[in-house]
Amino acid sequence: MGRTSDAKERLIEAVIELIWTGSYGSTSVDQICERAGVKKGSFYHFFESKTELALAGIEHGWSEHRKKLDQVFSPVVPPLERIWQCFRDFTLEQGELREKHGRVLGCPIHTLGAEVSTVDEKLRQKLQDILSQFVCYYESAIRDAHAQGFIQAPDAPALARILFAYGEGLLAQARIWNDLSHLNSMELGARLILGVKS
Amino acid sequence: MGRTSDAKERLIEAVIELIWTGSYGSTSVDQICERAGVKKGSFYHFFESKTELALAGIEHGWSEHRKKLDQVFSPVVPPLERIWQCFRDFTLEQGELREKHGRVLGCPIHTLGAEVSTVDEKLRQKLQDILSQFVCYYESAIRDAHAQGFIQAPDAPALARILFAYGEGLLAQARIWNDLSHLNSMELGARLILGVKS
DNA sequence: CTTTTAATTAACCAACTGGTCAACTTTGAC
DNA sequence: GTCAAAGTTGACCAGTTGGTTAATTAAAAG
C-alpha cells in the first residue's frame, strides 16, 4: 500500500524530547522537523497541527511508561512496596535523564500540563486524563495497603491525590532547582503522608 | 528630572497577569504592550528585554506577596496556625482569581519555574531564589512548632521542603484540572506530613 | 522661560512562526 | 511491469516574533 516510512515515529520522539528538555512554547515546528530529520511538508502530511503532534507524542510516551507502571504496581507485589519501587524508578530515571541531557527534567506530563492548561484546552484535557490514570495506580496500592492492614486509609482516592501532589511537586522542585538531591526525601515524605514509620 | 510616567508599573502588572493566565511562551511583547497601553518603543525604553521585564514582574509580585506572608507567619501567631492560615489564604486567593479570570491559575512562580527553568537560566535563578525564600516561612514555623512541642520535627529544613512540594503540587493540580476543589485536602495533607491529628 | 532630562511614538527590521501546496519519488500489491 | 497509494520535497505564504531607531513631546528643575 504505497511507500512506507518511520518519519511519524521520529517526529513523535523528537517532540517529546524537545518539550521535555525545553517547553511547549519554546519548541517550534521547524525545530521538531530538524531534530527528526523530516521536512516540514512531511510533518503536515502526518499531523495536522503542532498540537496534534504533541497529543500523539504525549499519548505515545504515556503508553510506554504504563508498561513499566503495570509491572511495578503488579498486585503480587506488596502494596507499599509498589509505591517505594515507583519512587525509586522515578529517581533512577531522573538520574539517567540528567546524565543524557545535563539537566534534571522532572515529569513531562505535569510540567507540560502546568504550562499549557490555560492555553490549549485539548492538550489540557489529555494531560489531565493521563494524570488521572496515573493517580489510579496510587489509589489501588493504597486501597490494598489499607485492606491488608499496612496503613489506615479509609479514603483511598483522597490520599492518592495527596501523594500524587507531593510526588509531582517534588519532581518539579528537582527540575526548578536542577538538583537531583531534592528527590532524596521522596520516600520519607510519602511515608509521612501514608502514615508508615521509617 | 524630565517627564514622568507610570508606564513601567503598567507593564509590570501586565506581564504578571499575562504569564499567570497564560504562560511565558504564550505571552508576547506586543501583547504585553497592548494590555499595558504602551507602545513597544516605550517598552524597550524601560526594559532591555522580555526576560528583564519578566524578572521585574516576578520581583514585584513577590515583594507584594511577602507583605501578606510576613503577617501570616508572624512569630506571635502559634506556629501551626501560621501554616493553616497560609493555606486558607492560598485557597481564598485562588477562588478570587477564578472569579476574575474564569480559571484556576495556581502559583505563578512555580508554574513559570517549571516552564522556563530549562530555557532561561536567569529566570530560573530568580524563581529558585524566591521559592527558597518561601520555604523559609515553612521552615521557621516548623522549627517553632517543634520547639514548642506541637510536632516532632528535628529536621525542619527537610520537612519544610516536603510541605512545600506538597503545597505547590496541589496548586498545580488545581490549575491542570481547573478545579478549586482539589485544594480542599490542602490542610489534611499538611497535617499528615507534619504529623498532627485532625 | 529656558534647559535638561525622560517618555512617547511610529516606522522599521530580519528572523521566525505555524501552515500550505503542487510537483515529484518511492514502494507495496496485483 | 503497472499503477495507485503513500511519502518526500522545497518553495512559498501571511502574520508574528523580539527588538531598534530617530524624531518628537512633555515636564521637572534651575
CSV table of C-alpha atoms (C1' of nucleotides) in Angstrom, one decimal:
chain,number,residue,atom,x,y,z
A,1,MET,CA,0.0,0.0,0.0
A,2,GLY,CA,2.4,2.6,-1.2
A,3,ARG,CA,5.6,3.9,0.3
A,4,THR,CA,6.5,3.3,4.0
A,5,SER,CA,8.2,5.5,6.4
A,6,ASP,CA,9.2,5.9,10.1
A,7,ALA,CA,9.1,9.7,9.9
A,8,LYS,CA,6.0,9.7,12.0
A,9,GLU,CA,7.7,7.9,14.8
A,10,ARG,CA,10.8,10.1,14.5
A,11,LEU,CA,8.6,13.2,14.8
A,12,ILE,CA,6.9,11.7,17.9
A,13,GLU,CA,10.2,11.0,19.6
A,14,ALA,CA,11.5,14.4,18.7
A,15,VAL,CA,8.6,16.3,20.1
A,16,ILE,CA,8.7,14.6,23.4
A,17,GLU,CA,12.4,15.2,23.9
A,18,LEU,CA,12.2,18.8,22.9
A,19,ILE,CA,9.2,19.6,25.1
A,20,TRP,CA,10.8,17.8,28.0
A,21,THR,CA,14.2,19.4,27.7
A,22,GLY,CA,12.6,22.8,26.9
A,23,SER,CA,9.0,23.7,27.0
A,24,TYR,CA,6.0,23.6,24.7
A,25,GLY,CA,6.2,27.3,23.9
A,26,SER,CA,9.9,27.1,23.2
A,27,THR,CA,9.6,24.2,20.8
A,28,SER,CA,8.9,25.2,17.2
A,29,VAL,CA,7.7,23.0,14.3
A,30,ASP,CA,10.9,23.8,12.4
A,31,GLN,CA,13.0,22.6,15.4
A,32,ILE,CA,11.0,19.4,15.7
A,33,CYS,CA,11.4,18.7,12.0
A,34,GLU,CA,15.1,19.4,12.1
A,35,ARG,CA,15.6,17.0,15.1
A,36,ALA,CA,13.5,14.3,13.4
A,37,GLY,CA,15.3,14.8,10.0
A,38,VAL,CA,11.9,15.4,8.4
A,39,LYS,CA,10.9,18.2,6.1
A,40,LYS,CA,8.0,20.4,7.1
A,41,GLY,CA,5.9,19.2,4.3
A,42,SER,CA,6.1,15.7,5.7
A,43,PHE,CA,5.3,16.9,9.1
A,44,TYR,CA,2.0,18.2,7.9
A,45,HIS,CA,1.5,15.1,5.9
A,46,PHE,CA,1.4,13.1,9.1
A,47,PHE,CA,-0.1,15.6,11.6
A,48,GLU,CA,-2.5,18.4,11.0
A,49,SER,CA,-1.0,20.8,13.6
A,50,LYS,CA,1.6,21.2,16.3
A,51,THR,CA,-1.0,20.5,18.9
A,52,GLU,CA,-1.9,17.2,17.2
A,53,LEU,CA,1.7,16.1,17.2
A,54,ALA,CA,2.1,17.0,20.9
A,55,LEU,CA,-1.0,15.0,21.6
A,56,ALA,CA,0.4,12.0,19.8
A,57,GLY,CA,3.8,12.4,21.5
A,58,ILE,CA,2.2,12.5,24.9
A,59,GLU,CA,0.0,9.5,24.2
A,60,HIS,CA,2.9,7.5,23.0
A,61,GLY,CA,5.1,8.4,25.9
A,62,TRP,CA,2.4,7.5,28.4
A,63,SER,CA,1.6,4.2,26.8
A,64,GLU,CA,5.3,3.3,27.0
A,65,HIS,CA,5.5,4.4,30.6
A,66,ARG,CA,2.4,2.5,31.5
A,67,LYS,CA,4.1,-0.8,30.7
A,68,LYS,CA,6.7,-0.1,33.4
A,69,LEU,CA,4.0,1.1,35.8
A,70,ASP,CA,2.0,-2.1,35.3
A,71,GLN,CA,4.9,-4.1,36.3
A,72,VAL,CA,5.8,-2.0,39.3
A,73,PHE,CA,2.2,-1.9,40.5
A,74,SER,CA,1.5,-5.6,40.0
A,75,PRO,CA,-0.9,-6.9,42.6
A,76,VAL,CA,1.5,-9.7,43.5
A,77,VAL,CA,3.9,-7.0,44.9
A,78,PRO,CA,3.1,-5.9,48.4
A,79,PRO,CA,1.2,-2.6,48.1
A,80,LEU,CA,3.5,-0.2,49.8
A,81,GLU,CA,6.5,-1.8,48.1
A,82,ARG,CA,4.9,-0.8,44.8
A,83,ILE,CA,4.9,2.8,45.8
A,84,TRP,CA,8.5,2.7,47.1
A,85,GLN,CA,9.6,1.0,43.9
A,86,CYS,CA,7.8,3.5,41.8
A,87,PHE,CA,9.6,6.3,43.6
A,88,ARG,CA,12.9,4.6,43.2
A,89,ASP,CA,12.3,4.3,39.5
A,90,PHE,CA,11.5,8.0,39.3
A,91,THR,CA,14.7,8.9,40.9
A,92,LEU,CA,16.6,6.4,38.7
A,93,GLU,CA,15.1,7.7,35.5
A,94,GLN,CA,15.8,11.3,36.5
A,95,GLY,CA,19.4,10.4,37.1
A,96,GLU,CA,19.7,8.9,33.6
A,97,LEU,CA,18.0,11.9,32.1
A,98,ARG,CA,20.4,14.2,33.8
A,99,GLU,CA,23.3,12.2,32.5
A,100,LYS,CA,21.9,12.3,29.0
A,101,HIS,CA,20.7,15.9,28.9
A,102,GLY,CA,22.9,17.6,31.5
A,103,ARG,CA,19.8,18.7,33.4
A,104,VAL,CA,17.1,17.5,35.8
A,105,LEU,CA,13.9,17.4,33.8
A,106,GLY,CA,11.1,16.3,36.1
A,107,CYS,CA,7.8,14.9,34.9
A,108,PRO,CA,7.0,15.8,31.3
A,109,ILE,CA,3.2,15.4,31.7
A,110,HIS,CA,3.0,17.5,34.8
A,111,THR,CA,5.4,20.2,33.6
A,112,LEU,CA,3.6,20.5,30.3
A,113,GLY,CA,0.2,20.4,32.0
A,114,ALA,CA,1.1,23.4,34.2
A,115,GLU,CA,2.3,25.3,31.1
A,116,VAL,CA,-0.4,24.7,28.6
A,117,SER,CA,-3.5,24.1,30.7
A,118,THR,CA,-4.7,27.7,30.4
A,119,VAL,CA,-3.7,28.0,26.8
A,120,ASP,CA,-4.7,24.8,24.9
A,121,GLU,CA,-7.8,23.1,26.1
A,122,LYS,CA,-7.3,20.0,24.0
A,123,LEU,CA,-3.8,19.4,25.5
A,124,ARG,CA,-5.1,20.2,29.0
A,125,GLN,CA,-7.8,17.6,28.7
A,126,LYS,CA,-5.4,14.9,27.5
A,127,LEU,CA,-2.8,15.7,30.2
A,128,GLN,CA,-5.5,15.7,32.9
A,129,ASP,CA,-6.7,12.3,31.6
A,130,ILE,CA,-3.3,10.8,31.8
A,131,LEU,CA,-2.5,12.2,35.2
A,132,SER,CA,-5.8,10.8,36.4
A,133,GLN,CA,-4.9,7.4,35.2
A,134,PHE,CA,-1.6,7.7,37.0
A,135,VAL,CA,-3.3,8.5,40.3
A,136,CYS,CA,-5.2,5.3,39.9
A,137,TYR,CA,-2.0,3.3,40.5
A,138,TYR,CA,-1.5,5.1,43.8
A,139,GLU,CA,-5.2,4.7,44.6
A,140,SER,CA,-5.2,1.0,44.1
A,141,ALA,CA,-2.0,0.4,46.0
A,142,ILE,CA,-3.3,2.5,48.9
A,143,ARG,CA,-6.6,0.6,48.9
A,144,ASP,CA,-4.7,-2.7,49.0
A,145,ALA,CA,-2.4,-1.5,51.7
A,146,HIS,CA,-5.4,-0.5,53.8
A,147,ALA,CA,-7.2,-3.7,53.2
A,148,GLN,CA,-4.1,-5.7,54.2
A,149,GLY,CA,-3.7,-3.6,57.3
A,150,PHE,CA,-0.4,-1.9,56.5
A,151,ILE,CA,-1.9,1.5,56.7
A,152,GLN,CA,-5.1,3.2,57.9
A,153,ALA,CA,-6.6,4.9,54.8
A,154,PRO,CA,-10.4,4.7,54.6
A,155,ASP,CA,-10.4,7.4,51.8
A,156,ALA,CA,-8.0,6.0,49.2
A,157,PRO,CA,-8.8,8.4,46.4
A,158,ALA,CA,-8.2,11.4,48.6
A,159,LEU,CA,-4.9,10.0,49.9
A,160,ALA,CA,-3.8,9.1,46.4
A,161,ARG,CA,-4.3,12.6,45.2
A,162,ILE,CA,-2.3,13.9,48.2
A,163,LEU,CA,0.5,11.5,47.5
A,164,PHE,CA,0.4,12.4,43.8
A,165,ALA,CA,0.6,16.1,44.5
A,166,TYR,CA,3.6,15.6,46.7
A,167,GLY,CA,5.4,13.4,44.2
A,168,GLU,CA,4.8,15.8,41.3
A,169,GLY,CA,5.7,18.7,43.5
A,170,LEU,CA,9.0,17.2,44.4
A,171,LEU,CA,9.8,16.4,40.7
A,172,ALA,CA,9.0,20.0,39.8
A,173,GLN,CA,11.2,21.1,42.6
A,174,ALA,CA,14.1,19.0,41.3
A,175,ARG,CA,13.6,20.5,37.8
A,176,ILE,CA,13.5,24.1,39.0
A,177,TRP,CA,16.5,23.7,41.3
A,178,ASN,CA,18.2,21.5,38.7
A,179,ASP,CA,19.2,19.3,41.6
A,180,LEU,CA,18.6,15.6,41.9
A,181,SER,CA,19.2,15.6,45.6
A,182,HIS,CA,15.7,17.0,46.2
A,183,LEU,CA,14.4,13.6,45.3
A,184,ASN,CA,16.1,12.0,48.3
A,185,SER,CA,13.2,12.8,50.6
A,186,MET,CA,10.7,11.3,48.2
A,187,GLU,CA,10.2,8.1,50.2
A,188,LEU,CA,10.3,10.0,53.6
A,189,GLY,CA,7.6,12.4,52.5
A,190,ALA,CA,5.5,9.5,51.2
A,191,ARG,CA,5.9,7.6,54.5
A,192,LEU,CA,4.6,10.6,56.4
A,193,ILE,CA,1.6,11.0,54.1
A,194,LEU,CA,0.8,7.4,54.3
A,195,GLY,CA,1.5,7.1,58.0
A,196,VAL,CA,4.1,4.4,57.9
A,197,LYS,CA,7.2,4.6,60.2
A,198,SER,CA,10.6,4.6,58.5
B,1,MET,CA,14.1,65.4,36.2
B,2,GLY,CA,12.2,65.2,32.9
B,3,ARG,CA,8.9,63.7,32.1
B,4,THR,CA,7.3,61.2,34.5
B,5,SER,CA,5.2,58.1,33.7
B,6,ASP,CA,3.6,55.0,35.2
B,7,ALA,CA,4.1,53.0,32.0
B,8,LYS,CA,6.8,50.9,33.8
B,9,GLU,CA,4.3,49.9,36.5
B,10,ARG,CA,1.6,49.2,33.9
B,11,LEU,CA,4.0,46.9,32.0
B,12,ILE,CA,4.9,45.1,35.2
B,13,GLU,CA,1.3,44.5,36.1
B,14,ALA,CA,0.5,43.4,32.6
B,15,VAL,CA,3.3,40.9,32.3
B,16,ILE,CA,2.4,39.2,35.6
B,17,GLU,CA,-1.2,38.8,34.6
B,18,LEU,CA,-0.5,37.5,31.2
B,19,ILE,CA,2.0,34.9,32.3
B,20,TRP,CA,-0.2,33.8,35.1
B,21,THR,CA,-3.3,33.4,33.0
B,22,GLY,CA,-1.3,32.0,30.1
B,23,SER,CA,2.3,31.1,30.0
B,24,TYR,CA,5.7,32.7,29.4
B,25,GLY,CA,5.9,31.2,26.0
B,26,SER,CA,2.4,32.3,25.0
B,27,THR,CA,3.0,35.8,26.1
B,28,SER,CA,4.4,38.2,23.5
B,29,VAL,CA,5.9,41.6,23.9
B,30,ASP,CA,3.2,43.0,21.6
B,31,GLN,CA,0.5,41.5,23.8
B,32,ILE,CA,2.1,42.9,27.0
B,33,CYS,CA,2.3,46.3,25.4
B,34,GLU,CA,-1.3,46.3,24.3
B,35,ARG,CA,-2.5,45.3,27.7
B,36,ALA,CA,-0.5,48.0,29.4
B,37,GLY,CA,-1.4,50.6,26.8
B,38,VAL,CA,2.2,51.2,26.0
B,39,LYS,CA,3.9,51.4,22.6
B,40,LYS,CA,6.8,49.0,22.0
B,41,GLY,CA,9.3,51.7,21.8
B,42,SER,CA,8.4,52.7,25.4
B,43,PHE,CA,8.7,49.1,26.5
B,44,TYR,CA,12.3,49.0,25.4
B,45,HIS,CA,12.9,52.3,26.9
B,46,PHE,CA,12.2,50.8,30.3
B,47,PHE,CA,13.3,47.2,29.9
B,48,GLU,CA,16.1,45.9,27.8
B,49,SER,CA,14.3,42.6,27.0
B,50,LYS,CA,11.3,40.4,27.6
B,51,THR,CA,13.3,38.4,30.1
B,52,GLU,CA,14.2,41.5,32.0
B,53,LEU,CA,10.5,42.6,32.3
B,54,ALA,CA,9.5,39.2,33.5
B,55,LEU,CA,12.3,39.4,36.1
B,56,ALA,CA,10.9,42.8,37.3
B,57,GLY,CA,7.4,41.5,37.3
B,58,ILE,CA,8.3,38.5,39.3
B,59,GLU,CA,10.3,40.5,41.8
B,60,HIS,CA,7.4,43.0,42.2
B,61,GLY,CA,4.8,40.3,42.6
B,62,TRP,CA,6.9,38.5,45.2
B,63,SER,CA,7.6,41.6,47.3
B,64,GLU,CA,3.9,42.3,47.4
B,65,HIS,CA,3.1,38.8,48.4
B,66,ARG,CA,5.8,38.8,51.1
B,67,LYS,CA,3.9,41.5,52.9
B,68,LYS,CA,1.0,39.2,53.4
B,69,LEU,CA,3.3,36.3,54.3
B,70,ASP,CA,5.1,38.3,56.9
B,71,GLN,CA,1.7,39.0,58.6
B,72,VAL,CA,0.6,35.4,58.4
B,73,PHE,CA,3.9,34.0,59.6
B,74,SER,CA,4.2,36.5,62.4
B,75,PRO,CA,6.0,34.9,65.4
B,76,VAL,CA,3.2,35.9,67.7
B,77,VAL,CA,0.9,33.5,65.8
B,78,PRO,CA,1.0,29.9,67.0
B,79,PRO,CA,3.4,28.1,64.5
B,80,LEU,CA,0.9,25.6,63.1
B,81,GLU,CA,-1.8,28.2,62.9
B,82,ARG,CA,0.5,30.2,60.6
B,83,ILE,CA,0.6,27.3,58.2
B,84,TRP,CA,-3.1,26.6,58.2
B,85,GLN,CA,-3.8,30.3,57.7
B,86,CYS,CA,-1.3,30.4,54.8
B,87,PHE,CA,-3.2,27.5,53.2
B,88,ARG,CA,-6.5,29.2,53.8
B,89,ASP,CA,-5.2,32.3,52.1
B,90,PHE,CA,-4.0,30.3,49.1
B,91,THR,CA,-7.4,28.8,48.7
B,92,LEU,CA,-9.1,32.1,49.1
B,93,GLU,CA,-6.8,33.8,46.6
B,94,GLN,CA,-7.3,31.0,44.1
B,95,GLY,CA,-11.1,31.5,44.4
B,96,GLU,CA,-10.9,35.2,43.7
B,97,LEU,CA,-8.6,34.6,40.8
B,98,ARG,CA,-11.1,32.1,39.3
B,99,GLU,CA,-13.8,34.5,39.7
B,100,LYS,CA,-11.8,37.2,38.0
B,101,HIS,CA,-10.3,35.1,35.2
B,102,GLY,CA,-12.7,32.3,34.9
B,103,ARG,CA,-10.0,29.8,35.6
B,104,VAL,CA,-7.9,28.3,38.4
B,105,LEU,CA,-4.4,29.6,38.0
B,106,GLY,CA,-2.2,28.1,40.7
B,107,CYS,CA,1.1,29.5,41.8
B,108,PRO,CA,2.7,31.8,39.2
B,109,ILE,CA,6.2,31.4,40.5
B,110,HIS,CA,6.1,27.6,40.5
B,111,THR,CA,4.3,27.3,37.2
B,112,LEU,CA,6.6,29.7,35.5
B,113,GLY,CA,9.6,28.0,37.1
B,114,ALA,CA,8.6,24.6,35.8
B,115,GLU,CA,8.2,26.1,32.3
B,116,VAL,CA,11.3,28.2,31.9
B,117,SER,CA,13.9,26.5,34.1
B,118,THR,CA,15.4,24.6,31.2
B,119,VAL,CA,15.2,27.5,28.8
B,120,ASP,CA,16.1,30.7,30.6
B,121,GLU,CA,18.8,30.4,33.3
B,122,LYS,CA,18.4,34.0,34.5
B,123,LEU,CA,14.7,33.5,35.2
B,124,ARG,CA,15.3,30.0,36.7
B,125,GLN,CA,17.8,31.5,39.1
B,126,LYS,CA,15.4,34.2,40.2
B,127,LEU,CA,12.5,31.8,40.6
B,128,GLN,CA,14.5,29.4,42.6
B,129,ASP,CA,15.7,32.2,44.8
B,130,ILE,CA,12.1,33.3,45.5
B,131,LEU,CA,10.8,29.8,46.1
B,132,SER,CA,13.7,29.2,48.5
B,133,GLN,CA,12.7,32.3,50.4
B,134,PHE,CA,9.2,31.0,50.6
B,135,VAL,CA,10.3,27.7,52.0
B,136,CYS,CA,11.9,29.7,54.8
B,137,TYR,CA,8.5,30.6,56.1
B,138,TYR,CA,7.5,27.0,56.4
B,139,GLU,CA,10.9,26.1,57.9
B,140,SER,CA,10.6,28.7,60.6
B,141,ALA,CA,7.1,27.8,61.5
B,142,ILE,CA,8.1,24.1,61.7
B,143,ARG,CA,11.1,24.8,63.9
B,144,ASP,CA,8.9,26.8,66.2
B,145,ALA,CA,6.3,24.1,66.3
B,146,HIS,CA,8.9,21.6,67.1
B,147,ALA,CA,10.5,23.8,69.8
B,148,GLN,CA,7.1,24.4,71.4
B,149,GLY,CA,6.3,20.7,71.3
B,150,PHE,CA,3.4,20.8,68.9
B,151,ILE,CA,5.1,18.4,66.5
B,152,GLN,CA,8.1,16.1,66.3
B,153,ALA,CA,10.4,17.6,63.6
B,154,PRO,CA,14.1,17.5,64.3
B,155,ASP,CA,14.9,18.2,60.6
B,156,ALA,CA,12.9,21.4,59.9
B,157,PRO,CA,14.5,22.2,56.5
B,158,ALA,CA,13.8,18.8,55.1
B,159,LEU,CA,10.2,18.8,56.4
B,160,ALA,CA,9.7,22.3,55.0
B,161,ARG,CA,10.7,21.2,51.6
B,162,ILE,CA,8.3,18.3,51.8
B,163,LEU,CA,5.5,20.5,52.8
B,164,PHE,CA,6.4,23.0,50.1
B,165,ALA,CA,6.5,20.3,47.4
B,166,TYR,CA,3.1,19.1,48.5
B,167,GLY,CA,1.5,22.6,48.5
B,168,GLU,CA,2.9,23.5,45.1
B,169,GLY,CA,1.9,20.1,43.7
B,170,LEU,CA,-1.6,20.6,44.9
B,171,LEU,CA,-1.8,24.1,43.4
B,172,ALA,CA,-0.5,22.8,40.1
B,173,GLN,CA,-3.1,20.0,40.3
B,174,ALA,CA,-5.9,22.6,40.7
B,175,ARG,CA,-4.5,24.5,37.7
B,176,ILE,CA,-4.3,21.5,35.5
B,177,TRP,CA,-7.7,20.2,36.5
B,178,ASN,CA,-9.1,23.7,36.5
B,179,ASP,CA,-10.9,22.7,39.7
B,180,LEU,CA,-10.7,24.5,43.0
B,181,SER,CA,-12.0,21.5,45.0
B,182,HIS,CA,-8.6,19.9,44.7
B,183,LEU,CA,-7.4,22.4,47.3
B,184,ASN,CA,-9.9,21.1,49.9
B,185,SER,CA,-7.4,18.5,51.0
B,186,MET,CA,-4.6,21.0,51.5
B,187,GLU,CA,-4.8,21.1,55.2
B,188,LEU,CA,-5.4,17.4,55.5
B,189,GLY,CA,-2.3,16.6,53.6
B,190,ALA,CA,-0.2,19.1,55.5
B,191,ARG,CA,-1.5,17.5,58.8
B,192,LEU,CA,-0.3,14.1,57.6
B,193,ILE,CA,3.1,15.5,56.6
B,194,LEU,CA,3.6,17.3,59.9
B,195,GLY,CA,2.1,14.5,62.0
B,196,VAL,CA,-0.7,16.4,63.6
B,197,LYS,CA,-4.1,14.8,64.2
B,198,SER,CA,-7.1,16.4,62.6
C,1,DC,C1',11.4,80.9,30.3
C,2,DT,C1',14.9,78.0,29.3
C,3,DT,C1',17.3,74.0,29.7
C,4,DT,C1',17.8,69.3,30.5
C,5,DT,C1',16.2,65.0,31.1
C,6,DA,C1',13.0,61.5,30.4
C,7,DA,C1',9.0,59.5,27.9
C,8,DT,C1',6.5,58.7,23.7
C,9,DT,C1',5.8,57.4,19.1
C,10,DA,C1',5.6,55.3,14.6
C,11,DA,C1',8.0,53.3,11.3
C,12,DC,C1',11.1,49.8,10.6
C,13,DC,C1',13.9,45.3,10.8
C,14,DA,C1',15.4,40.5,9.9
C,15,DA,C1',14.3,36.2,11.6
C,16,DC,C1',11.0,33.1,12.6
C,17,DT,C1',6.1,31.4,13.4
C,18,DG,C1',2.6,27.7,12.1
C,19,DG,C1',0.9,26.2,8.0
C,20,DT,C1',0.1,25.2,2.6
C,21,DC,C1',0.8,23.2,-1.9
C,22,DA,C1',1.8,21.1,-6.2
C,23,DA,C1',5.2,18.5,-8.2
C,24,DC,C1',7.8,14.5,-7.6
C,25,DT,C1',9.7,9.9,-5.9
C,26,DT,C1',9.3,5.6,-3.9
C,27,DT,C1',7.2,1.3,-3.0
C,28,DG,C1',3.8,-2.4,-2.0
C,29,DA,C1',0.2,-5.1,-4.2
C,30,DC,C1',-1.8,-7.0,-8.1
D,1,DG,C1',5.6,-4.2,-15.1
D,2,DT,C1',1.9,-1.4,-14.0
D,3,DC,C1',-0.4,1.5,-11.1
D,4,DA,C1',-2.2,3.6,-7.3
D,5,DA,C1',-1.3,4.8,-2.7
D,6,DA,C1',1.7,6.9,0.4
D,7,DG,C1',5.8,9.6,1.5
D,8,DT,C1',9.0,13.5,0.2
D,9,DT,C1',10.5,17.9,-1.1
D,10,DG,C1',11.3,22.8,-1.5
D,11,DA,C1',9.3,26.8,-2.5
D,12,DC,C1',6.0,29.7,-0.7
D,13,DC,C1',2.7,32.3,2.5
D,14,DA,C1',1.0,36.0,5.6
D,15,DG,C1',1.4,37.1,10.2
D,16,DT,C1',4.1,37.5,14.3
D,17,DT,C1',8.3,37.4,16.9
D,18,DG,C1',11.7,40.2,19.9
D,19,DG,C1',14.0,44.2,19.2
D,20,DT,C1',15.8,49.1,17.1
D,21,DT,C1',15.8,53.9,15.9
D,22,DA,C1',15.5,58.8,15.3
D,23,DA,C1',12.4,62.3,15.8
D,24,DT,C1',9.1,64.3,18.8
D,25,DT,C1',6.9,65.8,23.0
D,26,DA,C1',6.2,66.7,27.8
D,27,DA,C1',7.5,68.2,32.1
D,28,DA,C1',10.6,68.8,36.3
D,29,DA,C1',14.3,71.9,37.9
D,30,DG,C1',17.0,76.0,37.6
